[in-house]
PDB file of C-alpha atoms in Angstrom:
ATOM      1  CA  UNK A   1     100.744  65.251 110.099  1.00  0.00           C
ATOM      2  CA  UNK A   2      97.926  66.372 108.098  1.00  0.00           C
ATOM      3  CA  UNK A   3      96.150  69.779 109.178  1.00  0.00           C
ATOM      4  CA  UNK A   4      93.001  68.409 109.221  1.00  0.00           C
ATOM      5  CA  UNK A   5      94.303  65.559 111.790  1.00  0.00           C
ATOM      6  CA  UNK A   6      96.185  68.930 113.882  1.00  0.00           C
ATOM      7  CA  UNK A   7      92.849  70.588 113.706  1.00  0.00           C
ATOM      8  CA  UNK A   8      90.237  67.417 115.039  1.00  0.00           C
ATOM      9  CA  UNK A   9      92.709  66.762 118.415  1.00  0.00           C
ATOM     10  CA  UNK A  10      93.267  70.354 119.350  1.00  0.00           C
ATOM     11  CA  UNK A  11      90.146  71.110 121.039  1.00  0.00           C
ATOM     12  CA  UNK A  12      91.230  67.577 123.202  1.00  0.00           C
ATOM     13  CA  UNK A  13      94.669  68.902 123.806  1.00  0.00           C
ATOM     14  CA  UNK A  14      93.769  72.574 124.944  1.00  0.00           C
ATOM     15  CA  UNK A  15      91.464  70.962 127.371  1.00  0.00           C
ATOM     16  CA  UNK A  16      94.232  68.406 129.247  1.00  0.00           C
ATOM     17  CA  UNK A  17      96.505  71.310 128.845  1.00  0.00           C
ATOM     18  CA  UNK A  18      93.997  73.647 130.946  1.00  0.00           C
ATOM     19  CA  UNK A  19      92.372  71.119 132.894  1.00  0.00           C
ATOM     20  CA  UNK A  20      96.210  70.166 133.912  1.00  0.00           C
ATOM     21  CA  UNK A  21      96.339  73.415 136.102  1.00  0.00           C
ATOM     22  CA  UNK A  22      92.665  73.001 137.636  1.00  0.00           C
ATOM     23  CA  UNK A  23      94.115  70.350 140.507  1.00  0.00           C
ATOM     24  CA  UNK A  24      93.794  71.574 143.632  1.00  0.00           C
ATOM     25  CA  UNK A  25      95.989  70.320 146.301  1.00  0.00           C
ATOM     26  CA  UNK A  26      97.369  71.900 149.342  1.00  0.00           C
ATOM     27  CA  UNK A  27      99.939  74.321 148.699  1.00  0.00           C
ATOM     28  CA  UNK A  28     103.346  73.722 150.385  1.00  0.00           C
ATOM     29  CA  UNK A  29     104.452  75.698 152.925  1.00  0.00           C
ATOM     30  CA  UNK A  30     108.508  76.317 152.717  1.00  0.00           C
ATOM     31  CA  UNK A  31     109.823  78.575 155.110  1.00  0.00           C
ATOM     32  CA  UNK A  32     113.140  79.677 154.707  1.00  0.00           C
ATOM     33  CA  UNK A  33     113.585  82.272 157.562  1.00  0.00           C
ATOM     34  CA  UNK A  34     112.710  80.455 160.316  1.00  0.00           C
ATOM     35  CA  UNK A  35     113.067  81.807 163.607  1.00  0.00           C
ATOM     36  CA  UNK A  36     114.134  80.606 166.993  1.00  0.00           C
ATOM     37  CA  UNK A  37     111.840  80.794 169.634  1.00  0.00           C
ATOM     38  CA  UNK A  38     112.630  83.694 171.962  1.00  0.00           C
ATOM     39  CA  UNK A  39     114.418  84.050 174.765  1.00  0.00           C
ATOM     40  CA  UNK A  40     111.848  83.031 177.391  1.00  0.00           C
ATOM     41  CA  UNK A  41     113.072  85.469 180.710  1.00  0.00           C
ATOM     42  CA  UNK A  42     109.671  86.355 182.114  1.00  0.00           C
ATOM     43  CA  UNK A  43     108.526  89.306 183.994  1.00  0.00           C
ATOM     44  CA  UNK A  44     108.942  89.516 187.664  1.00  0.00           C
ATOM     45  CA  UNK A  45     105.824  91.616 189.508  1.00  0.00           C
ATOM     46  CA  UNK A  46     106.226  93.160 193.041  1.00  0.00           C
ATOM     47  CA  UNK A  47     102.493  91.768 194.223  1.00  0.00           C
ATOM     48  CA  UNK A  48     100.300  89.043 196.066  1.00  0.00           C
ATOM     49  CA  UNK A  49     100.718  85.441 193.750  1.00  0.00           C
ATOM     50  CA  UNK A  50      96.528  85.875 193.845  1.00  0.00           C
ATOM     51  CA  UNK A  51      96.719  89.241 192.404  1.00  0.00           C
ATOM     52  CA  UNK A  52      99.572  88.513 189.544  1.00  0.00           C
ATOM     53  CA  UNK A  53      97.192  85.261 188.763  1.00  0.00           C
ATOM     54  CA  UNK A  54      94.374  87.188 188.249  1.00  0.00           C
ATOM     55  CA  UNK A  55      95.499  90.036 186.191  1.00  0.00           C
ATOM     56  CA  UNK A  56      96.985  86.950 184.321  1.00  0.00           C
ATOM     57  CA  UNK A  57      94.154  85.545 183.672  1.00  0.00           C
ATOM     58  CA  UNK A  58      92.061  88.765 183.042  1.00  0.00           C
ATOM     59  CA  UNK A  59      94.795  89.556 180.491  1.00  0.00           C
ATOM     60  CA  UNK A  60      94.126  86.124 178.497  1.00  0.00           C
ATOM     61  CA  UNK A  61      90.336  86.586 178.479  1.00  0.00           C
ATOM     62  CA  UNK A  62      90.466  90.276 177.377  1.00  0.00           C
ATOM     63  CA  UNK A  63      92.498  88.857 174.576  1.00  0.00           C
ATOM     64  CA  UNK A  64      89.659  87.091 173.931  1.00  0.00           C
ATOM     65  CA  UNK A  65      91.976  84.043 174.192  1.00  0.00           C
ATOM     66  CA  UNK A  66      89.701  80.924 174.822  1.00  0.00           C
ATOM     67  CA  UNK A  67      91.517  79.036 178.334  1.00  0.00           C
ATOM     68  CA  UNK A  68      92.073  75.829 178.069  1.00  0.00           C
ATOM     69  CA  UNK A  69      93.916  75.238 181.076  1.00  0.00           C
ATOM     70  CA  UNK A  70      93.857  76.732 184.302  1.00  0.00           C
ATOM     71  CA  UNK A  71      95.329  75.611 186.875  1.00  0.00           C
ATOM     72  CA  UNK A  72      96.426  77.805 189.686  1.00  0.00           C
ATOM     73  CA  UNK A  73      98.053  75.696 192.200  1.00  0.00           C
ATOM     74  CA  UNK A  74     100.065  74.471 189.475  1.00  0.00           C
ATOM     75  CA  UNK A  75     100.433  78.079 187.955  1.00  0.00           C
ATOM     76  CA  UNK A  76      99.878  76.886 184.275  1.00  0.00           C
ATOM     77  CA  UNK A  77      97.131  78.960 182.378  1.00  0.00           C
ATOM     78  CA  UNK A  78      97.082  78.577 178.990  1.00  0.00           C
ATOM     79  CA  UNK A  79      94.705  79.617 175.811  1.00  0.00           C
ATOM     80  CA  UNK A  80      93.920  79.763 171.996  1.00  0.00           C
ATOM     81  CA  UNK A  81      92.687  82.344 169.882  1.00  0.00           C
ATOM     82  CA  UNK A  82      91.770  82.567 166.314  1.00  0.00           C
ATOM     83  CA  UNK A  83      93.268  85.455 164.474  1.00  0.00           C
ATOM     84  CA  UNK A  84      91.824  86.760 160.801  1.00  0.00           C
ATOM     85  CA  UNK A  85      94.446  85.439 158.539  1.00  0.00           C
ATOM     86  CA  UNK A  86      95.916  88.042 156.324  1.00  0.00           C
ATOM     87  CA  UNK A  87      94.234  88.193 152.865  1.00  0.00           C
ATOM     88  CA  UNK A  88      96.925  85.878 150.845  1.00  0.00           C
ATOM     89  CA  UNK A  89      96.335  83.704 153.758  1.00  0.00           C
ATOM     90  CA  UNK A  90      92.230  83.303 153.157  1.00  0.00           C
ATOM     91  CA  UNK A  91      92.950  83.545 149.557  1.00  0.00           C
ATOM     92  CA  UNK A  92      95.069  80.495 149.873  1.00  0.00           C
ATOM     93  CA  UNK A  93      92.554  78.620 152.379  1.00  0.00           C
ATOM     94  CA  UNK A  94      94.255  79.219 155.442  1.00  0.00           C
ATOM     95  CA  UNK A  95      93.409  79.901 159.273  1.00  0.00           C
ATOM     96  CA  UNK A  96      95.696  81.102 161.317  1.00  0.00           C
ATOM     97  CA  UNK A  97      95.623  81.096 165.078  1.00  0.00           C
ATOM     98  CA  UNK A  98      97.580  82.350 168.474  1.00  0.00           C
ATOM     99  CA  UNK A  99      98.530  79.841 171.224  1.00  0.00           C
ATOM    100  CA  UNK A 100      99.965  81.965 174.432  1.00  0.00           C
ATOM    101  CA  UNK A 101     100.630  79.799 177.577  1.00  0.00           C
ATOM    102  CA  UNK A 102     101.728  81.281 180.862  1.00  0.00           C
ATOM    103  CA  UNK A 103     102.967  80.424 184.082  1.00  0.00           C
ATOM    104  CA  UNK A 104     103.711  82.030 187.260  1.00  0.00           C
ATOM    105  CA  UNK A 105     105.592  81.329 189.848  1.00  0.00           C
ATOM    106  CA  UNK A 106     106.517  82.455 193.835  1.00  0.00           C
ATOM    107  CA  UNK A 107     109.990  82.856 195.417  1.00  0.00           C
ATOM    108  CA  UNK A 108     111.335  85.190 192.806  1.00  0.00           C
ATOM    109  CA  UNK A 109     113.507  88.008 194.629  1.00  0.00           C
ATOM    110  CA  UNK A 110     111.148  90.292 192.635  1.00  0.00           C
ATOM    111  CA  UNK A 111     107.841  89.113 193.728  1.00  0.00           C
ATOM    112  CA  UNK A 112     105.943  86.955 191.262  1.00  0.00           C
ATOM    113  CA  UNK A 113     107.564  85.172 187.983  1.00  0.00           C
ATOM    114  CA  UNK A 114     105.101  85.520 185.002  1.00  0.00           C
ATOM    115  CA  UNK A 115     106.688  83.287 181.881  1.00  0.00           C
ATOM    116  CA  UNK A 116     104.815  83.926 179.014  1.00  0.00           C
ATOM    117  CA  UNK A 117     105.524  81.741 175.555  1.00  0.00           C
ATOM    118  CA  UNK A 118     103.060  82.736 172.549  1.00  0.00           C
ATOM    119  CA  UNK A 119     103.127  80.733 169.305  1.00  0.00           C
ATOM    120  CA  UNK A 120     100.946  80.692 166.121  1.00  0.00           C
ATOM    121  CA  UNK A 121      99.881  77.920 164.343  1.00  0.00           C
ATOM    122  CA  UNK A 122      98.337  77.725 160.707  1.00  0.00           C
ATOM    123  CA  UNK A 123      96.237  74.854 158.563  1.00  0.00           C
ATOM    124  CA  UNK A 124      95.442  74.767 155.253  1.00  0.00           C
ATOM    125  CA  UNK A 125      91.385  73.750 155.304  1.00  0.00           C
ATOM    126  CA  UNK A 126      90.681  70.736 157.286  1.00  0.00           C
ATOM    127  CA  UNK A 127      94.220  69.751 157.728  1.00  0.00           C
ATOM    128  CA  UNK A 128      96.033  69.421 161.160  1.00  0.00           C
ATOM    129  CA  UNK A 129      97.155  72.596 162.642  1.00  0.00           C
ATOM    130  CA  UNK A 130     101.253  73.231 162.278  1.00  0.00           C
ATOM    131  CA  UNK A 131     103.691  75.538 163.766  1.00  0.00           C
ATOM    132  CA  UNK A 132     104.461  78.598 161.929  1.00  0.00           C
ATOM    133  CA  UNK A 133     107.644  79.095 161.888  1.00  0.00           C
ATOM    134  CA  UNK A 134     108.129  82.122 160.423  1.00  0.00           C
ATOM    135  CA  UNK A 135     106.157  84.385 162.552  1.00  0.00           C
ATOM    136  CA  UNK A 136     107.687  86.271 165.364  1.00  0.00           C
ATOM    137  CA  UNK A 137     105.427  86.501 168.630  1.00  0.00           C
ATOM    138  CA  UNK A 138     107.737  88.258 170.965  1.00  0.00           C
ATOM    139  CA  UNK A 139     106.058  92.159 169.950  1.00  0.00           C
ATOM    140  CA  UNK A 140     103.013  90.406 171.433  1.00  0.00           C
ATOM    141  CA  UNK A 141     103.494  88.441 174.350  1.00  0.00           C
ATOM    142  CA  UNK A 142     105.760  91.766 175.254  1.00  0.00           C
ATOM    143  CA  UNK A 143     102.483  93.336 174.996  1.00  0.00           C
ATOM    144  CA  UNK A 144     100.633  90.987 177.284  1.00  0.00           C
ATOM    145  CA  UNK A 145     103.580  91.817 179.829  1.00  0.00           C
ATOM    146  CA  UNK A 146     102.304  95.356 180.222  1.00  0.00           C
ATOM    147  CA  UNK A 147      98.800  94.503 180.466  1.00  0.00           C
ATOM    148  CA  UNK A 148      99.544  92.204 183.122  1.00  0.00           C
ATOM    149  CA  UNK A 149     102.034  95.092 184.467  1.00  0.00           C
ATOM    150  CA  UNK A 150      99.006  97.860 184.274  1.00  0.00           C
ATOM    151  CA  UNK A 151      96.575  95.461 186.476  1.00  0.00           C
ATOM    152  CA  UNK A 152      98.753  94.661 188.995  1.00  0.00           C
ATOM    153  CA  UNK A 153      99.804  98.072 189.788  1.00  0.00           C
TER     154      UNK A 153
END
């Protein structure tokens, strides 16, 4: 090839070549540690089933955890809450958020049965939201176990 033939096309090539990386497309999420969900045992609380349910649900809203069921006949409370993603996270166009759902129970030798189960979920812009896998949850709902602990007493 001639250099004045290299010279005219590679302007045209340098620009596919750069414009190759400029696609944007979700990035895929591979987890390779993922972890089982924890042990759910619950927390058993020597009080009135009124008073467990509504330290329960004062613990959610303090958590600023927005209810979407409650149902105390049933027992079943559950909420979301959106949680500032970590800065690769936003980088990367993510949102992250907590799911915590909690249910209580009478006839427990102990008094009341709280079972607590907290997940988090992530999307990627206006995608669905999916599990995250990778996270572990169990520091926090262990956390929402005393504060439930601290209001009943």
């Amino acid at each position: 090839m001639s250099a004045q033939l290299i010279l005219k096309f590679a302007p045209v090539a340098t620009a596919i070549a750069l414009c190759a990386g400029c696609v944007t497309t979700a990035p895929k999420v591979t987890t390779t540690n993922t972890l089982a969900a924890p042990a759910v045992q619950g927390r058993a609380y020597a009080a009135s089933y009124d008073k467990v349910w509504g330290a329960v649900l004062a613990v959610l809203q303090e958590e600023e955890m927005t209810l979407n069921v409650v149902d105390k006949a049933s027992g079943i409370a559950s909420g979301v809450k959106n949680v500032t993603p970590s800065t690769a996270d936003m980088m990367m166009g993510y949102s992250v958020r907590t799911l915590v759902s909690a249910t209580a129970s009478q006839g427990d030798p102990g008094g009341v049965k709280v079972t607590l189960r907290g997940t988090m979920e992530r999307k990627y812009k206006k995608a669905e939201w999916r599990p995250d896998t990778v996270t572990d949850t169990s520091e926090y709902v262990n956390s929402l176990y005393g504060k439930i602990a601290a209001r009943v007493r």
